[in-house]
PDB file of C-alpha atoms in Angstrom:
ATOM      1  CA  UNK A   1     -24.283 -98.584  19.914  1.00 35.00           C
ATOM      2  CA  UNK A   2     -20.860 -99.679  20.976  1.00 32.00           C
ATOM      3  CA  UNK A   3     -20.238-101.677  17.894  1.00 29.00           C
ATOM      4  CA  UNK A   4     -19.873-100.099  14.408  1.00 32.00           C
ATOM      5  CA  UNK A   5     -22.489-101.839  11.746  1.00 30.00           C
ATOM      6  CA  UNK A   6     -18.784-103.023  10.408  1.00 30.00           C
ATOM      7  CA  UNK A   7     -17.899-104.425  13.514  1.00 36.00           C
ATOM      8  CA  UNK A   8     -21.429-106.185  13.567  1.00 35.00           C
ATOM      9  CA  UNK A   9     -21.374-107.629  10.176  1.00 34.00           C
ATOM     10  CA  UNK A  10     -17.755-108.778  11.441  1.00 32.00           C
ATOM     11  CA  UNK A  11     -18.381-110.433  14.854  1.00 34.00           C
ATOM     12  CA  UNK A  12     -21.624-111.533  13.611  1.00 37.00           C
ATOM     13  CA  UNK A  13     -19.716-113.705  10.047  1.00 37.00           C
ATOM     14  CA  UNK A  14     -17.170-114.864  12.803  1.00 36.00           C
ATOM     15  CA  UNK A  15     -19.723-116.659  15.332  1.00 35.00           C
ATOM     16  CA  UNK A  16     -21.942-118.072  12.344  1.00 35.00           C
ATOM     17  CA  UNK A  17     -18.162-119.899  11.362  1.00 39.00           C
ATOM     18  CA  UNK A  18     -17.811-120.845  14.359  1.00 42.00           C
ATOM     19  CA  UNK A  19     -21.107-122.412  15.606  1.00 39.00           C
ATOM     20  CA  UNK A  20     -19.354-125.877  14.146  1.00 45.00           C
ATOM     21  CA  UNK A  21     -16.153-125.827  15.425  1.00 46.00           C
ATOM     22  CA  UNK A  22     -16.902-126.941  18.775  1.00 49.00           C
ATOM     23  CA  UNK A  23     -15.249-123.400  20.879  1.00 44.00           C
ATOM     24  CA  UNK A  24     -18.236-121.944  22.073  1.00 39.00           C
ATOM     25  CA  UNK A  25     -21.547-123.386  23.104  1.00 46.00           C
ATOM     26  CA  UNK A  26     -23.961-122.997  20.373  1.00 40.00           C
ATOM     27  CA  UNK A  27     -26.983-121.931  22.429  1.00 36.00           C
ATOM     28  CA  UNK A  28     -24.323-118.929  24.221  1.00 35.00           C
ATOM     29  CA  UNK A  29     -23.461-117.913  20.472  1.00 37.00           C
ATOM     30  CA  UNK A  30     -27.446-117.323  19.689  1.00 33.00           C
ATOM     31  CA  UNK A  31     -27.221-115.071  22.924  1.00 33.00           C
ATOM     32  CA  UNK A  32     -24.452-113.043  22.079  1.00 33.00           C
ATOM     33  CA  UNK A  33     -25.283-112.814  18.323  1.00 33.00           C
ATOM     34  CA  UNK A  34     -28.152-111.144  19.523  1.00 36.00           C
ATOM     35  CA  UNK A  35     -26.747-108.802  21.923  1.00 35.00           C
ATOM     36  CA  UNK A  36     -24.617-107.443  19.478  1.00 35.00           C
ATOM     37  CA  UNK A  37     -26.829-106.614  16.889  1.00 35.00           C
ATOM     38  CA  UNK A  38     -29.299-105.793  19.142  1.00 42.00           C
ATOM     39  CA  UNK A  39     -32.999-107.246  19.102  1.00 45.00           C
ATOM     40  CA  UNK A  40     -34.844-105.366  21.785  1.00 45.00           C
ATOM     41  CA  UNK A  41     -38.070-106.178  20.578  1.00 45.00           C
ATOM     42  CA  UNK A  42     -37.422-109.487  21.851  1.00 46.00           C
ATOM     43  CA  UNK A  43     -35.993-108.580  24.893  1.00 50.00           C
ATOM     44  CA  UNK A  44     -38.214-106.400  25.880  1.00 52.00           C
ATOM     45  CA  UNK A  45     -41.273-108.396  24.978  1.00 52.00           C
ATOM     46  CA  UNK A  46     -41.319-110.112  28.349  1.00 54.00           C
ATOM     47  CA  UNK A  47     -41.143-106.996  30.585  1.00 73.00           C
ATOM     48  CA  UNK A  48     -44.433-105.055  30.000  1.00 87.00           C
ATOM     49  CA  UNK A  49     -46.673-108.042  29.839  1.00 83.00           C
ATOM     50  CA  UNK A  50     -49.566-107.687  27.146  1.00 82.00           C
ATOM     51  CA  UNK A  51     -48.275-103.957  26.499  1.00 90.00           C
ATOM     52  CA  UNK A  52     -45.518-105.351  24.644  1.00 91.00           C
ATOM     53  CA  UNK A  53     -46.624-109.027  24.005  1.00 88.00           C
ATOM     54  CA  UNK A  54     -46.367-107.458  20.096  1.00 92.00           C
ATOM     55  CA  UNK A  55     -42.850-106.216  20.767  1.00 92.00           C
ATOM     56  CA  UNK A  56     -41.909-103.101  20.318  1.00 94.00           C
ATOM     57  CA  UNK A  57     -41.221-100.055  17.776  1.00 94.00           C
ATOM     58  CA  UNK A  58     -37.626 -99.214  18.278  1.00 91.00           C
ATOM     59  CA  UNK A  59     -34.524 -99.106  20.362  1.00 90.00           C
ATOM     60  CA  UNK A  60     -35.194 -95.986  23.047  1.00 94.00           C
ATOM     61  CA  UNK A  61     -33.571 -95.090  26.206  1.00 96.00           C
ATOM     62  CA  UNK A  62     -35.727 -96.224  28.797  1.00 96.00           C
ATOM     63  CA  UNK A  63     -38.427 -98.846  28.380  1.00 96.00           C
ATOM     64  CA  UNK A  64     -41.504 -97.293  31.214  1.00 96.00           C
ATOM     65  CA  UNK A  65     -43.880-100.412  32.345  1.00 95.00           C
ATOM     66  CA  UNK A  66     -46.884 -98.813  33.737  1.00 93.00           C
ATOM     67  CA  UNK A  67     -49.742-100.597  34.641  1.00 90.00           C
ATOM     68  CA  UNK A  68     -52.239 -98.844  31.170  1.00 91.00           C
ATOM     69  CA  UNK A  69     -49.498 -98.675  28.988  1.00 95.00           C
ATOM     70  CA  UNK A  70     -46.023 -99.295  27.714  1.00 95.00           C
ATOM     71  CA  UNK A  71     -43.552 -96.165  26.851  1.00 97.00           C
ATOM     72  CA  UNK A  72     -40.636 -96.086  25.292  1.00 97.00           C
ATOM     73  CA  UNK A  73     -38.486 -92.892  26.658  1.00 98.00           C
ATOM     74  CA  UNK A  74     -35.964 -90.527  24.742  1.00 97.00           C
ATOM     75  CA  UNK A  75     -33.078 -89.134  26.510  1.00 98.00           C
ATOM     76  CA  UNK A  76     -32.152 -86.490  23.643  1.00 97.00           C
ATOM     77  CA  UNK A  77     -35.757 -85.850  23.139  1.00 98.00           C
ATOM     78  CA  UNK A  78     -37.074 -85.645  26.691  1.00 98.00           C
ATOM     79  CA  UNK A  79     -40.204 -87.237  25.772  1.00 97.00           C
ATOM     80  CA  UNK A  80     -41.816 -90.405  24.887  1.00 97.00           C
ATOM     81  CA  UNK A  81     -40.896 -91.935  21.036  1.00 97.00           C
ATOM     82  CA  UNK A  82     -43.783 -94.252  21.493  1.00 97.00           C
ATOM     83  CA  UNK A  83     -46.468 -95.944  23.731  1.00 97.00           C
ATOM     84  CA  UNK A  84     -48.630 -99.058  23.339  1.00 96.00           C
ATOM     85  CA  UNK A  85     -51.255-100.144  25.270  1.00 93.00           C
ATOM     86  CA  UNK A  86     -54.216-103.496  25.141  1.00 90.00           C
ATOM     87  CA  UNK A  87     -57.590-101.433  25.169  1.00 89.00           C
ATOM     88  CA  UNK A  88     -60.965-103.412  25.871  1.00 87.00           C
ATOM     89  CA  UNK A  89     -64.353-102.897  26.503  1.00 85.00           C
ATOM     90  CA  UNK A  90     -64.032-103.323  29.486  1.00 86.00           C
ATOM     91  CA  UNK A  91     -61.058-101.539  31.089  1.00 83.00           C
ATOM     92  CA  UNK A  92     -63.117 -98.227  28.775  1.00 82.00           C
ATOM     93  CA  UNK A  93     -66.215 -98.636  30.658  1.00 82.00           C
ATOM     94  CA  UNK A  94     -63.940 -98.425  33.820  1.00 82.00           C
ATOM     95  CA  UNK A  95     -63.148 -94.876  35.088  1.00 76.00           C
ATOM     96  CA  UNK A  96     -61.422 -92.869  37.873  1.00 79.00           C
ATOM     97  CA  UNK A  97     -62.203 -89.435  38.531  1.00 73.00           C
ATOM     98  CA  UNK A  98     -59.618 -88.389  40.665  1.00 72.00           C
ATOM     99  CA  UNK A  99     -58.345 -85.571  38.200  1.00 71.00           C
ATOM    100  CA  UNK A 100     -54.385 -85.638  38.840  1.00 78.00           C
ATOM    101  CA  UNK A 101     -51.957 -83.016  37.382  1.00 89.00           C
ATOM    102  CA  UNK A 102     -49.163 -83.724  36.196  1.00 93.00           C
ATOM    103  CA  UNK A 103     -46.233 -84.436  37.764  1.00 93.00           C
ATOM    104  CA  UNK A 104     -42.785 -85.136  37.186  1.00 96.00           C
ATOM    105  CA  UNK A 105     -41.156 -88.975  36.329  1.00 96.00           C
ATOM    106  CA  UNK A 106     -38.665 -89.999  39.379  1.00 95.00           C
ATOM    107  CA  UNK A 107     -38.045 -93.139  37.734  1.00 96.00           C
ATOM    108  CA  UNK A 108     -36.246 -91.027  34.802  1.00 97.00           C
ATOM    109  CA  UNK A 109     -32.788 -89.773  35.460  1.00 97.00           C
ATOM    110  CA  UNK A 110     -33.385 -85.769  36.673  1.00 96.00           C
ATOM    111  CA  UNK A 111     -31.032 -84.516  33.704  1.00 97.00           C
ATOM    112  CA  UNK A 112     -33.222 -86.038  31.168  1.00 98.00           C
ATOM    113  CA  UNK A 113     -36.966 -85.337  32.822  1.00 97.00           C
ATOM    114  CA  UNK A 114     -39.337 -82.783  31.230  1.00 97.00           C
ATOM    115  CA  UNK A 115     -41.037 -80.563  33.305  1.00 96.00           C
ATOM    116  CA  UNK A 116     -43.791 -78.045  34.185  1.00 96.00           C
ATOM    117  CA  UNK A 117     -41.494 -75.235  33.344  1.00 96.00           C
ATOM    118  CA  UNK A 118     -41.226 -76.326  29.496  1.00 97.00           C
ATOM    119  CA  UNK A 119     -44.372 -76.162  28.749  1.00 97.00           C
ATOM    120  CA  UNK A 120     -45.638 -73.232  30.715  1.00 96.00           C
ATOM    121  CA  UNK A 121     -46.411 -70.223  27.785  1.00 96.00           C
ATOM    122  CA  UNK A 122     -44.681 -72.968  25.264  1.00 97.00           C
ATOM    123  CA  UNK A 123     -47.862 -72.578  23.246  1.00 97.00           C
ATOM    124  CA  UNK A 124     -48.084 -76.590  22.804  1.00 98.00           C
ATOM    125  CA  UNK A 125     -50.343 -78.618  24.984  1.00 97.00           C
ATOM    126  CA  UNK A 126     -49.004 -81.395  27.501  1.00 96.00           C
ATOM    127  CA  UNK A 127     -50.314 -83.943  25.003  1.00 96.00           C
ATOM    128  CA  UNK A 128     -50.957 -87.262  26.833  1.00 96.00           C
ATOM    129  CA  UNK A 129     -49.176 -89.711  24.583  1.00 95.00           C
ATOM    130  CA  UNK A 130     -51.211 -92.570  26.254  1.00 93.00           C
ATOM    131  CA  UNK A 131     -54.141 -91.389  27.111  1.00 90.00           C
ATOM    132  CA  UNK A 132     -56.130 -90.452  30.021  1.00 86.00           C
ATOM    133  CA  UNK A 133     -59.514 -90.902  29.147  1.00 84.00           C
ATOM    134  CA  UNK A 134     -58.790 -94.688  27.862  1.00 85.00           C
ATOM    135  CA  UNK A 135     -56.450 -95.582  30.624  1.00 83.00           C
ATOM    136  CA  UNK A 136     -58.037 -94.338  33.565  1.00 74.00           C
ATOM    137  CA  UNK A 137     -59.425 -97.599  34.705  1.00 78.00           C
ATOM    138  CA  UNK A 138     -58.195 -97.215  37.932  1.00 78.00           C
ATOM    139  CA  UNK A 139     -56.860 -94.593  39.641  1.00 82.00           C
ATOM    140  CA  UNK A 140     -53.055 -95.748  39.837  1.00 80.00           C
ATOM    141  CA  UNK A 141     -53.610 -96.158  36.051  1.00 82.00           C
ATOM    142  CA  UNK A 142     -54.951 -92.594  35.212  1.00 84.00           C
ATOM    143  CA  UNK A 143     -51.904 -90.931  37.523  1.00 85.00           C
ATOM    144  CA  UNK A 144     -49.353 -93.032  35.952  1.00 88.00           C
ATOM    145  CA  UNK A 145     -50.705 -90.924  32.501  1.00 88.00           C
ATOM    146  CA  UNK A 146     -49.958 -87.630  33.999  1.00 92.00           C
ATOM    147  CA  UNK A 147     -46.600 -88.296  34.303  1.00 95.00           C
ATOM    148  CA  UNK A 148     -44.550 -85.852  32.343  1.00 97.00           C
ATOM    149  CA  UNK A 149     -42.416 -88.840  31.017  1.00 97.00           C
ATOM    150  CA  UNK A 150     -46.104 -89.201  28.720  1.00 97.00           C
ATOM    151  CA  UNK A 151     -46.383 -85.760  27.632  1.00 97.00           C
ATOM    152  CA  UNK A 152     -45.431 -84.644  23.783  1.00 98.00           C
ATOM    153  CA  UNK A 153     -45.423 -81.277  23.230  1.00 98.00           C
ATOM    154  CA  UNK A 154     -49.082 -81.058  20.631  1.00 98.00           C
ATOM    155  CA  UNK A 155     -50.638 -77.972  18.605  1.00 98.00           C
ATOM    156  CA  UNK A 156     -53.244 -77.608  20.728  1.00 98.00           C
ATOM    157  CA  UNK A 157     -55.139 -77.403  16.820  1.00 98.00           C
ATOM    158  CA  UNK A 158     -54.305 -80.976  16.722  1.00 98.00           C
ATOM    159  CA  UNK A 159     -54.197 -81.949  20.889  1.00 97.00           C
ATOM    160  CA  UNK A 160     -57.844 -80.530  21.022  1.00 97.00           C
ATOM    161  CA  UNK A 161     -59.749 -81.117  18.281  1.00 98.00           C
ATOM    162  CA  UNK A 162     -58.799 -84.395  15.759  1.00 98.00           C
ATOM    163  CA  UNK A 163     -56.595 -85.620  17.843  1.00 98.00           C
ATOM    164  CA  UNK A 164     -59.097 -85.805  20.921  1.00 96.00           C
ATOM    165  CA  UNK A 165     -61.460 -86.979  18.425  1.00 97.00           C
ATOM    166  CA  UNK A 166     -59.367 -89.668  17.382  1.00 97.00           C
ATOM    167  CA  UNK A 167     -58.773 -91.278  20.662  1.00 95.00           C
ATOM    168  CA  UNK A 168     -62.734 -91.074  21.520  1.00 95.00           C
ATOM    169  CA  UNK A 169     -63.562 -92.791  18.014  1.00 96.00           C
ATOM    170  CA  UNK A 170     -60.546 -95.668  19.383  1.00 95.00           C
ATOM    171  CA  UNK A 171     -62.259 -96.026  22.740  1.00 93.00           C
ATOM    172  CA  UNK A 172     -65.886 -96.260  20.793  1.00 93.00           C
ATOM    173  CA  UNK A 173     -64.733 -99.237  18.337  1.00 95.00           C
ATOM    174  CA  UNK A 174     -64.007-101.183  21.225  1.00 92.00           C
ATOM    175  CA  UNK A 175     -68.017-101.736  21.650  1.00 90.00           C
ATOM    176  CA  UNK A 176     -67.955-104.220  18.690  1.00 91.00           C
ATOM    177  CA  UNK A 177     -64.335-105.357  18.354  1.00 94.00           C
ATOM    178  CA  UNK A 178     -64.174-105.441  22.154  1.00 89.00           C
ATOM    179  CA  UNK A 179     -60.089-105.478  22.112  1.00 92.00           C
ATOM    180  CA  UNK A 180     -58.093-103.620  20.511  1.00 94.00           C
ATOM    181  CA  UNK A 181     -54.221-102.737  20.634  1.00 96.00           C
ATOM    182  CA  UNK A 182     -52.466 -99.288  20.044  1.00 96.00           C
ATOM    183  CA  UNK A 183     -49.230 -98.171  19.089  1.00 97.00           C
ATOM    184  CA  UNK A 184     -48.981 -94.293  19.270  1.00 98.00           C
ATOM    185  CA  UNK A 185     -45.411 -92.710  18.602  1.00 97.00           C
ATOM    186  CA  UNK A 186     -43.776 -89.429  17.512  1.00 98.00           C
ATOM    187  CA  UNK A 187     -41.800 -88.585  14.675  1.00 98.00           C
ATOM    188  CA  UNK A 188     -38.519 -85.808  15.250  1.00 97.00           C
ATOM    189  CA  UNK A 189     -38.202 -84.315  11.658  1.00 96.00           C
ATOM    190  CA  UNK A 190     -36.166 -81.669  12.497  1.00 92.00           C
ATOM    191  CA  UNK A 191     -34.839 -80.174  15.588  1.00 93.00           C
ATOM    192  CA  UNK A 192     -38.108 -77.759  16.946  1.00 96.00           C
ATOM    193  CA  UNK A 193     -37.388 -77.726  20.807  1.00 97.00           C
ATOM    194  CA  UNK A 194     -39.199 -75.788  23.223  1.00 97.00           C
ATOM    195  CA  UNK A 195     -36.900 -73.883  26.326  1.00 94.00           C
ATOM    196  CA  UNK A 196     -34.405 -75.295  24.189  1.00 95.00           C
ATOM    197  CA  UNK A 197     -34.545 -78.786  26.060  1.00 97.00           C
ATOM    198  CA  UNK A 198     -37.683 -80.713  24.925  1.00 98.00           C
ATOM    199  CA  UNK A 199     -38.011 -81.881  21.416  1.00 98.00           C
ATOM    200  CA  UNK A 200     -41.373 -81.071  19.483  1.00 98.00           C
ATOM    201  CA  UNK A 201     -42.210 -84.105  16.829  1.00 98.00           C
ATOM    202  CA  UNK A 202     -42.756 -83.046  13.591  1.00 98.00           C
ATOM    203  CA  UNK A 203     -45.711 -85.946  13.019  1.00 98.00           C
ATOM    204  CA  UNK A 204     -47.911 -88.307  15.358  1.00 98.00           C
ATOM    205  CA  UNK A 205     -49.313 -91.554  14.406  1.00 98.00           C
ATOM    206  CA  UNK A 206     -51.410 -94.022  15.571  1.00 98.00           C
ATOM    207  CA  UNK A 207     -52.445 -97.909  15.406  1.00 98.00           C
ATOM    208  CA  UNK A 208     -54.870 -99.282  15.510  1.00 98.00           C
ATOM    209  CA  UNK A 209     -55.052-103.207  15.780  1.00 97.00           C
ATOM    210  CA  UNK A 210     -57.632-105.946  16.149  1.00 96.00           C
ATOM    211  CA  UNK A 211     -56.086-108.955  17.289  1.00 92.00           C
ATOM    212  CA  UNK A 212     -59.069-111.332  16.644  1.00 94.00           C
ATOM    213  CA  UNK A 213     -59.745-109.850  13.477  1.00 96.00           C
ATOM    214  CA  UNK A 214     -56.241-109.278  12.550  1.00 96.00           C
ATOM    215  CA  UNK A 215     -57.454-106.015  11.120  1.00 97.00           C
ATOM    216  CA  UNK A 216     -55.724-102.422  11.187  1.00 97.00           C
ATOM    217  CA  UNK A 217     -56.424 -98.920  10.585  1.00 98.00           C
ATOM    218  CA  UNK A 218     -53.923 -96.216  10.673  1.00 98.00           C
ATOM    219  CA  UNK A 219     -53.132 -92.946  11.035  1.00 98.00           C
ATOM    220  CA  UNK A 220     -50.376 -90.088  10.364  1.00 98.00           C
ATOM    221  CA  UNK A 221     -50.549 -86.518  10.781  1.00 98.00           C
ATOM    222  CA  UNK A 222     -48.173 -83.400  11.095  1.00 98.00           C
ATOM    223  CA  UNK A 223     -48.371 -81.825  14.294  1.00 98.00           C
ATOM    224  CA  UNK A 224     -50.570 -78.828  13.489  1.00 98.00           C
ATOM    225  CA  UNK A 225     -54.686 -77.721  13.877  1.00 98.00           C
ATOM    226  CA  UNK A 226     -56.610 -80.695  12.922  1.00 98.00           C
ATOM    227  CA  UNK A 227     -60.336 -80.203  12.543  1.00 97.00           C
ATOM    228  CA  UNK A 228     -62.449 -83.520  13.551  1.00 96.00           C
ATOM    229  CA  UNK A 229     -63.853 -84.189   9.960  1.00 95.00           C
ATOM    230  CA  UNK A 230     -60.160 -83.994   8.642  1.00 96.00           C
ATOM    231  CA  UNK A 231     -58.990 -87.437  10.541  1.00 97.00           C
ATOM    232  CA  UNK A 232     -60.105 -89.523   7.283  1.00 96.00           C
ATOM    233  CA  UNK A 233     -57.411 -87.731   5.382  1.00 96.00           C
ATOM    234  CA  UNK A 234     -54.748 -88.601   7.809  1.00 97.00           C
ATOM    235  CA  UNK A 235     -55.174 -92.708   7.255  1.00 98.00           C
ATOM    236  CA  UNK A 236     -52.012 -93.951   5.793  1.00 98.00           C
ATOM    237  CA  UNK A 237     -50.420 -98.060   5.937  1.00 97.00           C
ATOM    238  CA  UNK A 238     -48.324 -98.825   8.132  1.00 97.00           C
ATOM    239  CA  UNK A 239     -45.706 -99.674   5.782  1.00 96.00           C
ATOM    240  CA  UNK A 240     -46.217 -95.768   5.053  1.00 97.00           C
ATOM    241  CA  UNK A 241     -45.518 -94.342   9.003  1.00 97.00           C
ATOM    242  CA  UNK A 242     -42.875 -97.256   8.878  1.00 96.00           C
ATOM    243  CA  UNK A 243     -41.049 -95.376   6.169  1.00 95.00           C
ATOM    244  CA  UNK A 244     -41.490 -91.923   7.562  1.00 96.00           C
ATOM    245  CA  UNK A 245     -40.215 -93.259  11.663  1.00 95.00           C
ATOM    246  CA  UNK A 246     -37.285 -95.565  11.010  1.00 92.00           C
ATOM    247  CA  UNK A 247     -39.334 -98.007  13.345  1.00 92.00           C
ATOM    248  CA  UNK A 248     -39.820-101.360  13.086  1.00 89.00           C
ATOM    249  CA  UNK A 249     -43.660-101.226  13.075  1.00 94.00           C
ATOM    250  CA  UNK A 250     -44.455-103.402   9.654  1.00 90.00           C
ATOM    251  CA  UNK A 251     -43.066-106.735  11.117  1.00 91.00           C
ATOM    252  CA  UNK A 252     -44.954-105.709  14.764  1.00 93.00           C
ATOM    253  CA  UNK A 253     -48.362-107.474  13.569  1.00 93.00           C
ATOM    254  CA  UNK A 254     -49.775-110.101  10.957  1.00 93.00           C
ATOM    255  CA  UNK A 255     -52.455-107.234   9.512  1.00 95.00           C
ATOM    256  CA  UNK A 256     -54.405-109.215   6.978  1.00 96.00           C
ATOM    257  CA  UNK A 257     -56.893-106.335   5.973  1.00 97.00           C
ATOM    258  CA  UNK A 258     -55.662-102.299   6.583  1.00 97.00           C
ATOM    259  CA  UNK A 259     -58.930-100.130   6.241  1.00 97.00           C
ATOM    260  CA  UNK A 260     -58.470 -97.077   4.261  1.00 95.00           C
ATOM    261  CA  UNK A 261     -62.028 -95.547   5.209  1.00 93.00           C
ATOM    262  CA  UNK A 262     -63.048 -94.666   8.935  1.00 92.00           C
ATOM    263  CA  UNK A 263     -65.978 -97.362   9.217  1.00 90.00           C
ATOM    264  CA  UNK A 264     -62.744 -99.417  11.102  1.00 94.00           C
TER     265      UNK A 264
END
């Protein structure tokens, strides 16, 4: 940021004194006020649509609209901090079966792309942070989620296995809650990289919400082998991946039950 948190709480004290005094338009104050101590949840709310009707996680580099899901992208990292995406019945039962690889992100600057070279012998998976199976329901959709600008480096243990698991059991609760909304992200404790470019998170987590019900269920796990009948032991608050991210994910949605069991 170009302003210190001094300078913040400085410029910020000086344009509440102000708002009276008759210098500045009130209205133009709010604006810069919130430019400087920077809201981009709010900002960015109106650029992905329903992806980010929610807002969004945290600050990163390069908000990705796609037409499944939205990403936010990590220069230092390479990779995606976090995606979010509005699941339904209906875009599930949709499909495309046009099995794309995956293929490098133009619309990220060329210094700060991941590519098929890091991952090749890497021993971690090209884990589709958003993925495939749930937003393939068209075919522009599914090749938008091999982009390498989704890919995390995953154990394949984890990628696999629970994790796989996971996503299917997300795309299978949509038969009686019908919509749903997820927030997956990584966590960088650490400083694992593989070819020494791309970072590998240290955690994954996952969201689940149910916007009629206003019920949640989530998840946290390290990025290691996960066997399927382990995922109950990964369920966690969100307060709890809050903590653990930095991100702003307990003020995202008004959660009035968070199940602790896996009969979500």
């Amino acid at each position: 940021m170009v302003f210190s948190y001094l300078n913040k709480q400085l410029v910020t004290s000086k344009l509440f004194r102000d708002i009276g005094d008759g210098r500045m338009n009130f209205l133009f104050k709010i604006f810069m006020l919130l430019a400087i101590i920077g809201l981009p949840s709010y900002t960015w709310a109106f650029q992905c649509g329903s992806h980010t009707s929610f807002g969004v996680p945290s600050s990163a580099d390069q908000l990705l609209c796609r037409q499944g899901y939205a990403l936010g992208y990590s220069y230092k990292h390479r990779g995606p901090e976090w995606v979010q995406y509005a699941v339904s019945k209906e875009s599930v039962e949709a499909s495309c079966s046009s099995d794309p690889n995956f293929r490098n992100d133009r619309d990220i600057p060329e210094e700060y792309q991941s590519t098929n070279h890091d991952y090749t012998n890497s021993g971690y998976d090209r884990g589709h942070m958003a993925p495939r199976a749930t937003i393939d329901f068209n075919c522009a959709s599914e090749t938008e989620s091999v982009l390498y600008s989704n890919a995390s480096p995953q154990d394949p243990g984890l990628n696999q296995v629970g994790w796989k698991q996971l996503e299917a059991d997300v795309r299978g609760w949509t038969e009686q809650r019908q919509n749903l909304f997820v927030v997956t992200g990584a966590i960088f404790h650490g400083n694992k990289r593989i070819r020494d470019r791309v970072s590998v998170p240290s955690h994954y987590y996952k969201i689940i919400y149910d916007l009629v019900r206003k019920e949640s269920i989530s998840f946290l796990f390290p990025n290691e082998p996960l066997a399927t009948y382990d995922l109950d032991k990964g369920i966690v608050t969100i307060s709890e991946i809050s903590n653990l991210s930095g991100q702003s994910l307990s003020t995202m949605f008004n959660v009035q039950k968070e199940y602790r069991e896996l009969n979500f």
